[in-house]
Amino acid sequence: MASLLCVMMIVFYINNIPSYYETLRTDCTLKPCSTLAPAPPTTLEALSVYHLTPDTYSLWFVIIECTFSFLFYMAAFLIFFKSKRDLLGFLAMVALVAYGTTFTSLVYIGSKDSPLLARIPEAIAAVGRMTFFLFLLLFPKGRFVPRWTLLVFIPFCMVQLVSFLFPETSYDLLNWSNTGRLLYYLPMIGMTIFSQVYRYRKVSSSVEKQQTKWVVYGAVISLLGSVIVSGFFVYPVFADSPVSYIYLSALLYAIVAIIPLTLALAILRHRLWDIDPLVNRTILYGTLTLTIVLLYAGMVMYLGSLFKTKDNFIISLFSTGVVAVLFSPIKERLQQIVNRLMKGRHDDPYAVLKELGDHLVQPLSPEEALQEVAGTIRRALRLPYVGIFIRVNDEEKKAAVAGKPEVVFDIHSFPIIHGGEELGAMMVSSRSRDEAFSQEDLRLMDVLLRQTGVILQNIKITLGMQLLAKDLQESREKLVLAREEERLQIRRNLHDELAPRLLSLSFNAAAAEQYVNKQPDKAVKLLGELRGVIRTTVNEIRTMVHDLRPPTLDEFGLIGAIEARINEIRKTVGTNSSHGDEAAVLKVSLEAPAKLPILPAAVEVAGYRIITEALVNVVKHAEATECVVRISVLSKSELEIEVSDNGVGLPLLLRPSINGGIGLKSIRERTAELGGQCFFDKSEIGGTRVRAVLPFLQGEDKLNESSINR
């Protein structure tokens, strides 16, 4: 249906070409005929100056307008050929054919003698306006965004239909005042612009944004160009030169013909070139041309009025020289302004670095300097958000933020490297959704990232020192708290248990003294009870001492204490195992050097506790038949402890011990207290491996540490 409509419009256009040429040649060249005529009437004398006749003069206008219309038809045919099943392709085809048919005066003048045919151009124009606005509302996704724009488009179409169906009435748009037509079209134009801006910022992908840029670029250039060129049609200087209207018509239609070109590029999307450089150059040279023209005209008018001369060659020559001298600096300045408006200051990295350097020479803290770097990057590239993150202890920490984090699009991460080490990352938001950074942007960011690395290194050192100081303070607090807790526990044991027992012993001894001579049997009984209480007290004291430091460490050393603990486990497991069930017996072996170096008391206790807890976990949870305990010295100052089994392995979710055991968490804490490292992984024999590396000082190191502490 759409294809048939387009064919009918083209046939109607071609059918009116002969009558249009005849009307121009006989009625419109030498006398007024219509306000739609391509040029005002002229004379034979004016035409003869340029070797023209009414026939050739009219023929030039026909050739120009037909060429213009056929450019629209060719774009429509190309879109139809490439997008046969695309709704937007059909809309664009109909809009281009209707626009190319009715933009010129050919069909209006060519059909004015027939009352029946004279209404067809208005119908085609109405179809063109409706399809063109509908295309802009649907482009490029094929749906209304926002959806409420449909509620504005429907009344617009109804007015177009009523205007065509009731000509020569108050409903006819041609009978409306200029203000009335402006108020009618203005909401539709504003809604179309709003729809494209909203779609561009909220919905469109990067490819769709490029499509939108091409369409908007073509429409804006065509609109501005046609307005400027149309103004020259009424300029008095062209009144005596009929050939000037040929040139103006050709220029006007060439500018408007940009619309089908950009529309075809946007819809077909084949090798969709980046339009930003083209927009940049258009703004630059358009502004430059306007500035030069105004400067030249202003100088000629001023000097002419100053010296009371007109059409003076010297004044024109002087003005031309001034314009030539100012051309280069004006161009450079305009280029800089346009670049900053579009993409920021990526074309002038040295100026950005100088500005940043001027700020960094001020007395700023590292955090303030980093904040200045983030702000400089954001301003230089016109970005909505820049965040700098520093990596401390394998965690990224926010160091500086510029912009509003809630107004971000796609986040890109750039590593900050200094001295071969990745210190952190810079997170930047693209200027709009799905917009990629240009090579100029990336080069400027690379230069600024190098400066950021130096500052980030200083901040990392500062933060590291702060964290060390914080850890040291926390360690001191934990040490004091642990010491006081131990003292409190010992005090309770001595005051609440040991002291009352000793007092009871003194009472029992005094009572026994009284009964020694009078009632020897009762004295013996009291002494027996006294002996039992003494034994209980001794056992409790031994338990208390064992909690402070296992006595086997003092008696046998670390290896001997571990062997004693392993023997206890063997007896316990052997007792609990079923008779005849060899698989239930846990075989525990110890691999250790013949002699260990002199170890600090804290290292011995920590090693004993870690191995003991690991063995308890093997017995209770591993369901293992084999367990190996290894003790070795990695270097002169590192003790390695390893307990591995062939059991079921670690559960996916580790939970703390319920019955008060030390647990894996306590093993980690004991290792961390001595500055060591602890690992839990799969063992070589299939179960779990607990490995701890404990550093220690010995010999001269211990003496040096003691002298430093003193």
XYZ file of C-alpha atoms in Angstrom:
710
model
C 0.000 0.000 0.000
C 2.746 2.449 0.939
C 4.697 1.517 -2.176
C 1.641 2.116 -4.377
C 1.051 5.492 -2.743
C 4.660 6.517 -3.388
C 4.436 5.412 -7.029
C 1.246 7.481 -7.484
C 2.923 10.573 -6.003
C 5.939 10.165 -8.288
C 3.724 9.682 -11.343
C 1.738 12.763 -10.389
C 4.977 14.740 -10.052
C 6.325 13.613 -13.421
C 2.979 14.334 -15.079
C 3.147 17.965 -13.926
C 6.665 18.683 -15.217
C 5.577 19.744 -18.790
C 2.761 21.995 -17.576
C 5.060 23.527 -14.945
C 7.689 24.322 -17.575
C 5.078 25.790 -19.897
C 3.605 27.954 -17.144
C 7.019 29.295 -16.150
C 7.979 30.002 -19.761
C 4.779 31.803 -20.744
C 3.334 33.264 -17.543
C 5.906 33.538 -14.756
C 9.180 34.698 -16.348
C 8.222 38.141 -17.598
C 5.171 38.848 -15.432
C 3.835 37.958 -11.951
C 1.942 34.678 -11.871
C 2.003 33.181 -8.358
C 3.553 33.652 -4.946
C 4.943 30.134 -5.351
C 7.015 31.057 -8.404
C 10.735 30.189 -8.030
C 11.830 33.746 -8.930
C 10.284 37.196 -9.363
C 9.529 38.343 -12.909
C 12.359 39.799 -14.959
C 12.885 41.393 -18.390
C 14.267 40.257 -21.706
C 17.069 42.823 -21.400
C 18.137 41.418 -18.009
C 18.061 37.890 -19.398
C 20.052 38.803 -22.490
C 22.909 40.108 -20.348
C 23.501 36.495 -19.246
C 22.670 35.035 -22.669
C 19.369 33.639 -21.401
C 15.878 33.463 -22.885
C 12.549 32.777 -21.127
C 12.806 29.171 -22.351
C 16.308 28.497 -21.005
C 15.617 30.491 -17.830
C 12.530 28.373 -17.060
C 14.367 25.206 -18.036
C 17.066 25.838 -15.429
C 14.480 26.030 -12.644
C 12.784 22.847 -13.866
C 16.121 20.999 -13.955
C 17.068 22.198 -10.447
C 13.721 21.284 -8.878
C 13.515 17.917 -10.657
C 17.039 17.056 -9.560
C 16.118 17.950 -5.991
C 12.958 15.803 -6.066
C 14.696 12.844 -7.675
C 17.339 12.902 -4.935
C 14.507 12.365 -2.447
C 13.034 9.631 -4.627
C 16.390 7.863 -4.917
C 16.843 7.931 -1.134
C 13.300 6.578 -0.688
C 13.942 3.800 -3.239
C 17.223 2.856 -1.506
C 15.501 2.688 1.889
C 12.669 0.597 0.429
C 15.119 -1.766 -1.275
C 17.146 -2.303 1.913
C 14.291 -2.204 4.490
C 11.299 -3.827 2.823
C 9.785 -5.223 6.036
C 10.720 -2.400 8.365
C 7.932 -0.057 9.528
C 10.353 2.845 9.877
C 11.622 2.136 6.369
C 8.097 2.480 4.949
C 7.439 5.659 6.913
C 10.735 7.178 5.787
C 9.995 6.230 2.178
C 6.543 7.842 2.208
C 7.812 10.954 4.020
C 10.718 11.416 1.592
C 8.554 10.981 -1.512
C 5.884 13.347 -0.168
C 8.479 15.901 0.968
C 10.347 15.752 -2.344
C 7.088 16.115 -4.265
C 5.650 19.119 -2.456
C 8.722 21.080 -1.245
C 9.194 22.694 -4.644
C 6.557 24.741 -6.412
C 6.360 22.341 -9.389
C 3.197 20.386 -8.506
C 1.413 23.448 -7.133
C 1.924 25.576 -10.251
C 1.727 22.645 -12.677
C -1.741 21.578 -11.439
C -3.319 24.934 -10.664
C -5.332 25.027 -13.908
C -7.235 21.855 -12.966
C -9.632 22.197 -9.972
C -9.544 18.443 -9.409
C -5.764 18.097 -9.515
C -5.130 21.289 -7.540
C -6.169 19.567 -4.304
C -3.729 16.674 -4.733
C -0.603 18.640 -3.677
C -2.314 19.594 -0.421
C -3.188 15.943 0.198
C 0.395 14.880 -0.487
C 1.716 17.631 1.800
C -0.615 16.506 4.617
C 0.525 12.891 4.194
C 4.143 14.056 4.213
C 3.728 16.068 7.408
C 1.975 13.243 9.249
C 4.392 10.522 8.157
C 7.438 12.722 8.823
C 6.392 13.542 12.397
C 5.355 9.924 12.972
C 8.756 8.780 11.751
C 10.547 11.155 14.138
C 8.394 9.974 17.061
C 9.145 6.306 16.332
C 12.776 6.583 15.233
C 14.957 4.585 15.754
C 13.266 1.846 17.886
C 9.891 1.803 16.168
C 7.810 2.698 19.236
C 6.547 5.823 20.985
C 8.907 7.027 23.733
C 7.396 8.217 26.010
C 4.106 6.517 25.229
C 2.010 9.622 25.935
C 3.408 11.303 22.794
C 0.811 9.300 20.865
C -1.896 11.372 22.592
C -0.450 14.528 21.001
C 0.131 12.998 17.582
C -3.474 11.802 17.086
C -5.077 15.285 17.397
C -2.387 16.664 15.096
C -3.365 14.161 12.388
C -7.080 14.834 12.887
C -6.565 18.553 12.242
C -4.612 17.728 9.068
C -7.437 15.509 7.789
C -10.181 18.008 8.659
C -8.208 20.799 6.986
C -7.980 18.803 3.754
C -11.609 17.625 3.794
C -13.045 21.112 4.353
C -11.131 23.490 2.085
C -11.868 27.188 1.907
C -13.404 27.071 5.405
C -12.266 28.099 8.838
C -11.008 24.527 9.316
C -8.576 24.891 6.428
C -5.049 25.541 7.726
C -4.391 27.795 4.725
C -7.038 30.173 6.053
C -5.505 30.326 9.507
C -3.388 33.267 10.513
C 0.376 32.902 10.733
C 0.128 32.997 14.530
C -2.545 30.325 14.518
C -0.499 27.972 12.331
C 2.560 28.603 14.521
C 0.626 27.728 17.667
C -0.654 24.596 15.921
C 2.729 23.285 14.731
C 4.794 24.432 17.706
C 3.535 21.804 20.242
C 4.157 19.022 17.719
C 7.669 20.252 16.973
C 8.437 20.669 20.675
C 7.103 17.208 21.498
C 9.186 15.662 18.709
C 12.332 17.354 19.997
C 11.546 16.270 23.565
C 10.919 12.686 22.442
C 14.266 12.453 20.646
C 16.179 14.044 23.535
C 14.487 11.785 26.082
C 15.084 8.709 23.945
C 18.731 9.706 23.384
C 19.467 10.156 27.091
C 17.394 7.326 28.598
C 16.758 4.579 26.048
C 19.005 4.564 22.980
C 22.046 2.361 22.553
C 25.325 3.634 21.111
C 24.320 2.711 17.524
C 20.893 4.272 17.957
C 22.496 7.440 19.289
C 24.622 7.666 16.172
C 21.478 7.242 14.065
C 19.764 10.027 15.981
C 22.768 12.311 15.528
C 22.664 11.830 11.758
C 18.950 12.604 11.518
C 19.171 15.636 13.811
C 22.266 16.879 12.011
C 20.566 16.725 8.620
C 17.396 18.395 9.897
C 19.224 21.208 11.703
C 21.600 21.978 8.824
C 18.732 21.931 6.332
C 16.557 24.155 8.509
C 19.239 26.733 9.276
C 20.599 26.696 5.739
C 17.179 27.121 4.140
C 16.307 29.979 6.487
C 19.562 31.791 5.684
C 19.396 31.231 1.923
C 15.683 32.115 1.794
C 16.542 35.501 3.250
C 18.628 36.333 0.187
C 15.632 35.913 -2.130
C 14.197 39.219 -0.913
C 17.555 41.024 -0.656
C 17.525 44.035 -3.055
C 21.001 43.382 -4.452
C 19.671 40.328 -6.352
C 16.653 42.119 -7.902
C 18.474 43.136 -11.092
C 20.253 39.788 -11.551
C 17.919 36.995 -12.688
C 20.752 34.462 -12.784
C 21.283 34.977 -9.034
C 17.925 33.312 -8.391
C 19.124 30.242 -10.276
C 22.150 30.040 -8.010
C 20.086 30.673 -4.865
C 17.551 28.007 -5.844
C 20.302 25.483 -6.510
C 21.951 26.324 -3.187
C 18.663 26.148 -1.272
C 17.693 22.774 -2.688
C 21.217 21.410 -2.228
C 21.099 22.300 1.473
C 17.652 20.785 1.943
C 18.815 17.646 0.084
C 21.012 16.871 3.091
C 17.872 15.457 4.757
C 17.466 12.379 2.510
C 21.213 11.734 2.639
C 21.452 11.685 6.435
C 18.121 9.883 6.770
C 19.284 7.090 4.473
C 22.568 6.773 6.388
C 20.740 6.618 9.709
C 18.181 3.995 8.647
C 20.436 1.707 6.643
C 23.157 1.775 9.352
C 25.709 0.304 6.973
C 29.134 1.561 8.073
C 27.583 4.253 10.251
C 30.416 6.773 10.410
C 31.093 8.775 13.537
C 29.284 12.065 13.048
C 31.019 13.956 15.865
C 33.959 15.192 13.735
C 31.494 16.335 11.056
C 29.425 18.226 13.625
C 32.621 19.705 15.024
C 33.744 20.996 11.627
C 30.280 22.241 10.734
C 29.978 24.295 13.912
C 33.548 25.554 13.544
C 33.403 26.666 9.914
C 29.828 27.873 10.140
C 30.680 30.110 13.081
C 33.960 31.125 11.448
C 32.236 32.094 8.201
C 29.609 34.116 10.031
C 32.282 35.858 12.113
C 34.407 36.736 9.065
C 31.408 38.027 7.113
C 30.223 40.174 10.004
C 33.746 41.439 10.648
C 34.308 42.326 6.999
C 30.903 43.968 6.573
C 31.297 45.877 9.820
C 34.717 47.225 8.859
C 33.583 48.250 5.369
C 30.505 50.019 6.735
C 32.449 51.709 9.529
C 35.342 52.918 7.343
C 32.950 53.942 4.589
C 30.919 56.079 6.971
C 34.100 57.417 8.604
C 35.709 58.604 5.351
C 32.413 59.422 3.606
C 33.158 57.083 0.713
C 31.230 54.336 -1.025
C 32.536 51.303 -2.923
C 36.104 52.395 -2.251
C 38.713 49.821 -3.367
C 41.233 50.889 -0.718
C 38.736 50.336 2.096
C 37.792 46.903 0.746
C 41.441 45.967 0.355
C 42.256 47.110 3.895
C 39.284 45.209 5.344
C 40.293 42.080 3.438
C 43.828 42.331 4.844
C 42.551 42.694 8.400
C 40.253 39.695 7.942
C 43.131 37.624 6.501
C 45.363 38.476 9.473
C 42.652 37.649 12.025
C 41.492 34.480 10.278
C 44.021 32.086 11.846
C 43.723 33.222 15.514
C 39.935 33.393 15.231
C 39.852 29.861 13.770
C 42.084 28.466 16.523
C 40.059 30.138 19.243
C 36.752 28.930 17.782
C 38.165 25.401 17.390
C 39.131 25.397 21.055
C 35.687 26.591 22.127
C 33.892 24.003 19.950
C 36.120 21.177 21.205
C 35.472 22.111 24.818
C 31.733 22.328 24.228
C 31.610 18.884 22.619
C 34.216 16.737 24.365
C 36.163 18.855 26.828
C 39.879 19.667 26.677
C 41.319 16.412 25.348
C 42.961 18.327 22.485
C 45.139 20.345 24.866
C 46.631 17.935 27.433
C 49.540 20.231 28.261
C 47.205 22.997 29.386
C 45.337 20.489 31.550
C 48.606 19.271 33.094
C 49.722 22.854 33.727
C 46.447 23.645 35.444
C 46.754 20.495 37.536
C 50.372 21.316 38.385
C 49.412 24.821 39.507
C 46.949 23.288 41.967
C 49.336 20.589 43.198
C 52.095 23.066 44.102
C 49.783 24.411 46.772
C 50.117 23.005 50.317
C 47.655 20.134 49.946
C 47.364 16.873 51.791
C 47.602 13.688 49.651
C 43.830 13.214 49.937
C 43.165 16.793 48.778
C 45.657 16.391 45.927
C 43.901 13.238 44.770
C 40.559 15.024 44.964
C 42.003 17.763 42.761
C 43.133 15.164 40.217
C 39.629 13.636 40.083
C 38.074 17.083 39.633
C 40.556 17.984 36.885
C 39.798 14.797 34.938
C 36.073 15.381 35.266
C 36.290 19.008 34.101
C 38.769 18.315 31.312
C 36.657 15.567 29.722
C 33.213 16.865 30.763
C 32.346 13.620 32.554
C 29.433 13.205 34.979
C 31.419 11.139 37.487
C 35.037 10.274 38.308
C 36.055 8.068 41.242
C 39.558 7.069 42.308
C 39.945 3.891 44.366
C 43.081 2.733 46.152
C 43.937 -0.896 46.838
C 44.917 -1.534 50.447
C 45.292 -5.080 51.818
C 43.709 -6.542 48.654
C 40.625 -4.358 49.148
C 39.673 -1.299 47.116
C 38.922 1.798 49.162
C 37.364 4.973 47.810
C 39.977 7.736 47.891
C 38.416 10.605 45.875
C 35.140 11.310 44.075
C 34.218 14.112 41.665
C 30.691 14.542 40.336
C 27.415 12.953 41.331
C 27.484 9.149 41.701
C 23.717 8.978 41.226
C 23.983 10.558 37.740
C 26.128 7.989 35.949
C 25.882 5.993 32.750
C 28.333 3.250 31.762
C 31.219 2.893 34.237
C 34.684 2.263 32.810
C 37.644 1.171 34.946
C 41.244 2.210 34.258
C 44.062 0.727 36.378
C 46.467 3.124 38.095
C 50.001 1.719 37.862
C 53.151 3.153 39.373
C 56.528 1.482 39.663
C 55.169 -1.674 38.040
C 52.541 -2.069 40.775
C 48.799 -1.666 40.339
C 47.905 0.745 43.127
C 44.209 1.137 42.415
C 41.740 2.078 39.701
C 39.960 5.095 38.298
C 36.230 4.638 37.663
C 34.758 7.080 35.136
C 31.274 7.387 33.727
C 30.675 7.860 30.023
C 29.066 11.111 28.920
C 25.914 9.268 27.862
C 24.618 5.708 27.765
C 26.688 3.301 25.606
C 29.024 6.112 24.500
C 32.625 5.029 23.982
C 35.661 7.199 24.660
C 37.632 8.526 21.710
C 41.354 8.023 21.237
C 41.947 11.639 22.320
C 40.038 10.996 25.541
C 42.058 7.854 26.252
C 45.370 9.623 25.600
C 44.511 12.435 28.009
C 43.381 9.960 30.677
C 46.609 7.992 30.223
C 48.667 11.139 30.841
C 46.632 12.067 33.911
C 46.752 8.504 35.268
C 50.548 8.686 35.292
C 50.355 11.755 37.513
C 47.749 10.067 39.674
C 50.015 7.070 40.289
C 52.623 9.169 42.111
C 50.022 10.744 44.396
C 48.319 7.408 44.985
C 51.635 5.870 46.019
C 52.073 8.554 48.690
C 48.528 8.050 49.915
C 48.997 4.286 50.018
C 52.129 4.709 52.140
C 50.240 7.072 54.444
C 47.257 4.736 54.717
C 49.584 1.799 55.302
C 51.263 3.615 58.161
C 47.870 4.572 59.569
C 46.679 0.969 59.359
C 49.874 -0.249 61.000
C 49.456 2.275 63.777
C 45.831 1.233 64.165
C 46.755 -2.459 64.241
C 49.487 -1.730 66.771
C 47.068 0.169 68.971
C 44.481 -2.607 68.682
C 47.161 -5.191 69.495
C 48.203 -3.249 72.568
C 44.593 -2.964 73.685
C 44.039 -6.690 73.147
C 47.239 -7.470 75.033
C 46.215 -5.320 77.982
C 42.695 -6.786 77.971
C 44.020 -10.352 77.735
C 46.495 -9.712 80.551
C 43.781 -8.269 82.775
C 41.418 -11.133 81.933
C 44.119 -13.643 82.863
C 44.802 -11.777 86.109
C 41.090 -11.671 86.870
C 40.742 -15.387 86.216
C 43.773 -16.219 88.411
C 42.438 -13.924 91.146
C 39.060 -15.660 91.045
C 40.674 -19.067 91.185
C 42.865 -18.055 94.110
C 40.240 -16.025 95.980
C 37.099 -18.042 95.326
C 38.459 -21.585 95.316
C 42.012 -21.925 96.561
C 41.821 -19.507 99.519
C 38.637 -21.047 101.023
C 40.120 -24.521 100.656
C 43.338 -23.487 102.407
C 41.290 -21.836 105.162
C 39.282 -25.042 105.475
C 42.516 -27.009 105.689
C 43.699 -24.828 108.593
C 40.395 -25.441 110.454
C 40.645 -29.192 109.837
C 44.274 -29.224 111.048
C 43.326 -27.306 114.200
C 40.460 -29.718 114.885
C 42.740 -32.696 114.378
C 45.180 -31.244 116.914
C 42.402 -31.120 119.522
C 41.365 -34.723 118.952
C 44.864 -36.261 118.754
C 45.067 -37.000 122.525
C 41.375 -37.200 123.421
C 39.869 -39.069 120.422
C 42.639 -40.496 118.211
C 40.172 -42.256 115.900
C 38.346 -39.049 115.088
C 41.676 -37.274 114.590
C 42.696 -39.935 112.070
C 39.386 -39.482 110.262
C 39.868 -35.710 110.099
C 43.426 -36.151 108.806
C 42.106 -38.476 106.092
C 39.592 -35.872 104.965
C 42.379 -33.305 105.121
C 44.511 -35.450 102.851
C 41.672 -35.707 100.298
C 41.128 -31.955 100.270
C 44.859 -31.398 99.807
C 44.911 -33.780 96.844
C 41.907 -32.035 95.243
C 43.536 -28.662 95.754
C 46.784 -29.866 94.249
C 44.905 -31.189 91.198
C 43.142 -27.861 90.730
C 46.445 -26.007 90.995
C 47.920 -28.333 88.396
C 44.931 -27.724 86.110
C 45.360 -23.980 86.552
C 49.050 -24.221 85.740
C 48.310 -26.464 82.745
C 45.917 -23.839 81.369
C 48.655 -21.231 81.648
C 51.315 -23.459 80.072
C 51.228 -27.235 79.565
C 53.734 -28.792 81.987
C 54.853 -31.321 79.382
C 56.425 -28.470 77.451
C 58.719 -27.740 80.364
C 59.438 -31.429 80.946
C 59.850 -32.790 77.395
C 59.943 -29.774 75.082
C 57.606 -29.217 72.088
C 58.331 -32.507 70.307
C 58.099 -34.556 73.520
C 54.833 -32.834 74.510
C 53.337 -33.584 71.079
C 54.414 -37.226 71.336
C 52.782 -37.475 74.748
C 49.575 -35.974 73.353
C 49.618 -38.371 70.414
C 50.026 -41.352 72.793
C 46.991 -40.167 74.756
C 44.962 -39.976 71.550
C 46.069 -43.453 70.504
C 44.923 -44.895 73.824
C 41.611 -43.037 73.671
C 40.884 -44.063 70.078
C 41.981 -47.663 70.775
C 39.640 -47.843 73.756
C 36.658 -46.404 71.886
C 37.105 -48.523 68.762
C 35.024 -51.617 68.198
C 36.638 -55.022 68.647
C 37.920 -56.397 65.405
C 37.247 -53.168 63.496
C 40.685 -52.267 62.212
C 39.367 -49.443 60.014
C 38.156 -47.544 63.072
C 41.660 -47.293 64.577
C 43.290 -43.929 63.850
C 46.986 -44.196 63.074
C 48.781 -41.010 64.094
C 52.426 -40.507 63.137
C 54.848 -37.705 63.940
C 57.554 -36.395 61.607
C 59.929 -33.967 63.319
C 63.643 -33.180 63.436
C 65.760 -34.714 66.159
C 66.227 -31.357 67.804
C 64.545 -28.002 67.485
C 66.231 -24.648 68.035
C 65.488 -22.771 71.233
C 61.971 -21.423 70.720
C 60.260 -18.575 72.566
C 57.666 -19.694 75.092
C 54.844 -18.081 73.087
C 55.804 -20.014 69.943
C 55.968 -23.308 71.849
C 52.546 -22.762 73.432
C 50.987 -21.642 70.138
C 52.442 -24.635 68.269
C 51.272 -27.065 70.944
C 47.762 -25.579 71.049
C 47.432 -25.552 67.231
C 48.505 -29.202 66.888
C 46.323 -30.279 69.827
C 43.206 -28.607 68.441
C 43.890 -29.959 64.952
C 44.222 -33.496 66.349
C 40.999 -33.108 68.331
C 39.223 -32.044 65.135
C 40.605 -35.100 63.332
C 39.364 -37.445 66.065
C 35.908 -35.846 66.355
C 35.034 -34.851 62.805
C 37.399 -36.222 60.145
C 36.430 -39.933 60.238
C 40.039 -40.567 59.204
C 42.209 -43.676 59.532
C 45.532 -41.928 59.082
C 46.916 -38.668 60.416
C 50.387 -37.183 59.980
C 51.864 -34.436 62.166
C 54.897 -32.657 60.729
C 57.116 -30.176 62.535
C 59.952 -28.531 60.616
C 62.101 -25.408 60.588
C 61.835 -23.584 57.278
C 64.598 -21.102 58.042
C 66.448 -19.769 61.017
C 63.367 -17.856 62.096
C 60.284 -19.803 60.903
C 58.643 -22.862 62.406
C 56.271 -24.852 60.191
C 53.512 -27.010 61.664
C 51.350 -29.295 59.544
C 48.557 -31.716 60.474
C 47.025 -33.705 57.598
C 44.550 -36.585 57.463
C 42.723 -38.751 54.931
C 39.248 -38.045 56.245
C 36.137 -36.439 54.785
C 37.676 -32.984 54.449
C 36.425 -29.573 55.497
C 32.684 -28.811 55.271
C 31.505 -26.159 52.810
C 30.226 -24.023 55.676
C 32.536 -23.737 58.701
C 30.822 -23.167 62.038
C 32.364 -22.252 65.382
C 32.923 -24.964 67.977
C 29.935 -25.414 70.258
C 31.599 -27.247 73.122
C 34.092 -24.534 73.902
C 37.001 -25.840 71.794
C 39.545 -23.547 70.288
C 38.314 -24.186 66.728
C 39.712 -23.071 63.391
C 39.106 -19.420 64.242
C 41.310 -19.677 67.307
C 44.030 -21.393 65.241
C 43.994 -18.408 62.887
C 44.065 -15.955 65.787
C 46.993 -17.696 67.512
C 48.931 -17.693 64.244
C 48.107 -14.025 63.538
C 49.163 -12.975 67.052
C 52.714 -14.101 66.297
C 52.680 -12.548 62.796
C 52.460 -15.943 61.087
C 50.296 -17.442 58.354
C 47.712 -20.204 58.538
C 46.249 -22.318 55.692
C 43.399 -24.864 55.479
C 43.296 -26.928 52.293
C 43.120 -30.436 50.900
C 45.895 -32.781 51.986
C 47.969 -35.051 49.768
C 46.304 -38.136 51.245
C 42.802 -36.936 50.496
C 41.485 -35.241 53.621
C 42.263 -31.916 55.313
C 45.579 -30.213 55.851
C 46.129 -27.563 58.540
C 49.381 -25.701 57.984
C 50.779 -22.873 60.093
C 54.035 -20.933 59.748
C 55.163 -19.229 62.972
C 58.046 -16.728 62.921
C 60.373 -16.504 65.933
C 63.500 -14.678 67.073
C 66.567 -16.407 68.418
C 70.171 -15.707 69.358
C 71.380 -12.234 68.404
C 67.933 -11.168 67.206
C 66.472 -11.697 70.669
C 69.355 -9.784 72.252
C 68.923 -6.892 69.830
C 65.189 -6.777 70.469
C 65.808 -6.748 74.245
C 68.277 -3.880 73.936
C 65.833 -1.928 71.804
C 63.020 -2.451 74.290
C 65.267 -1.298 77.133
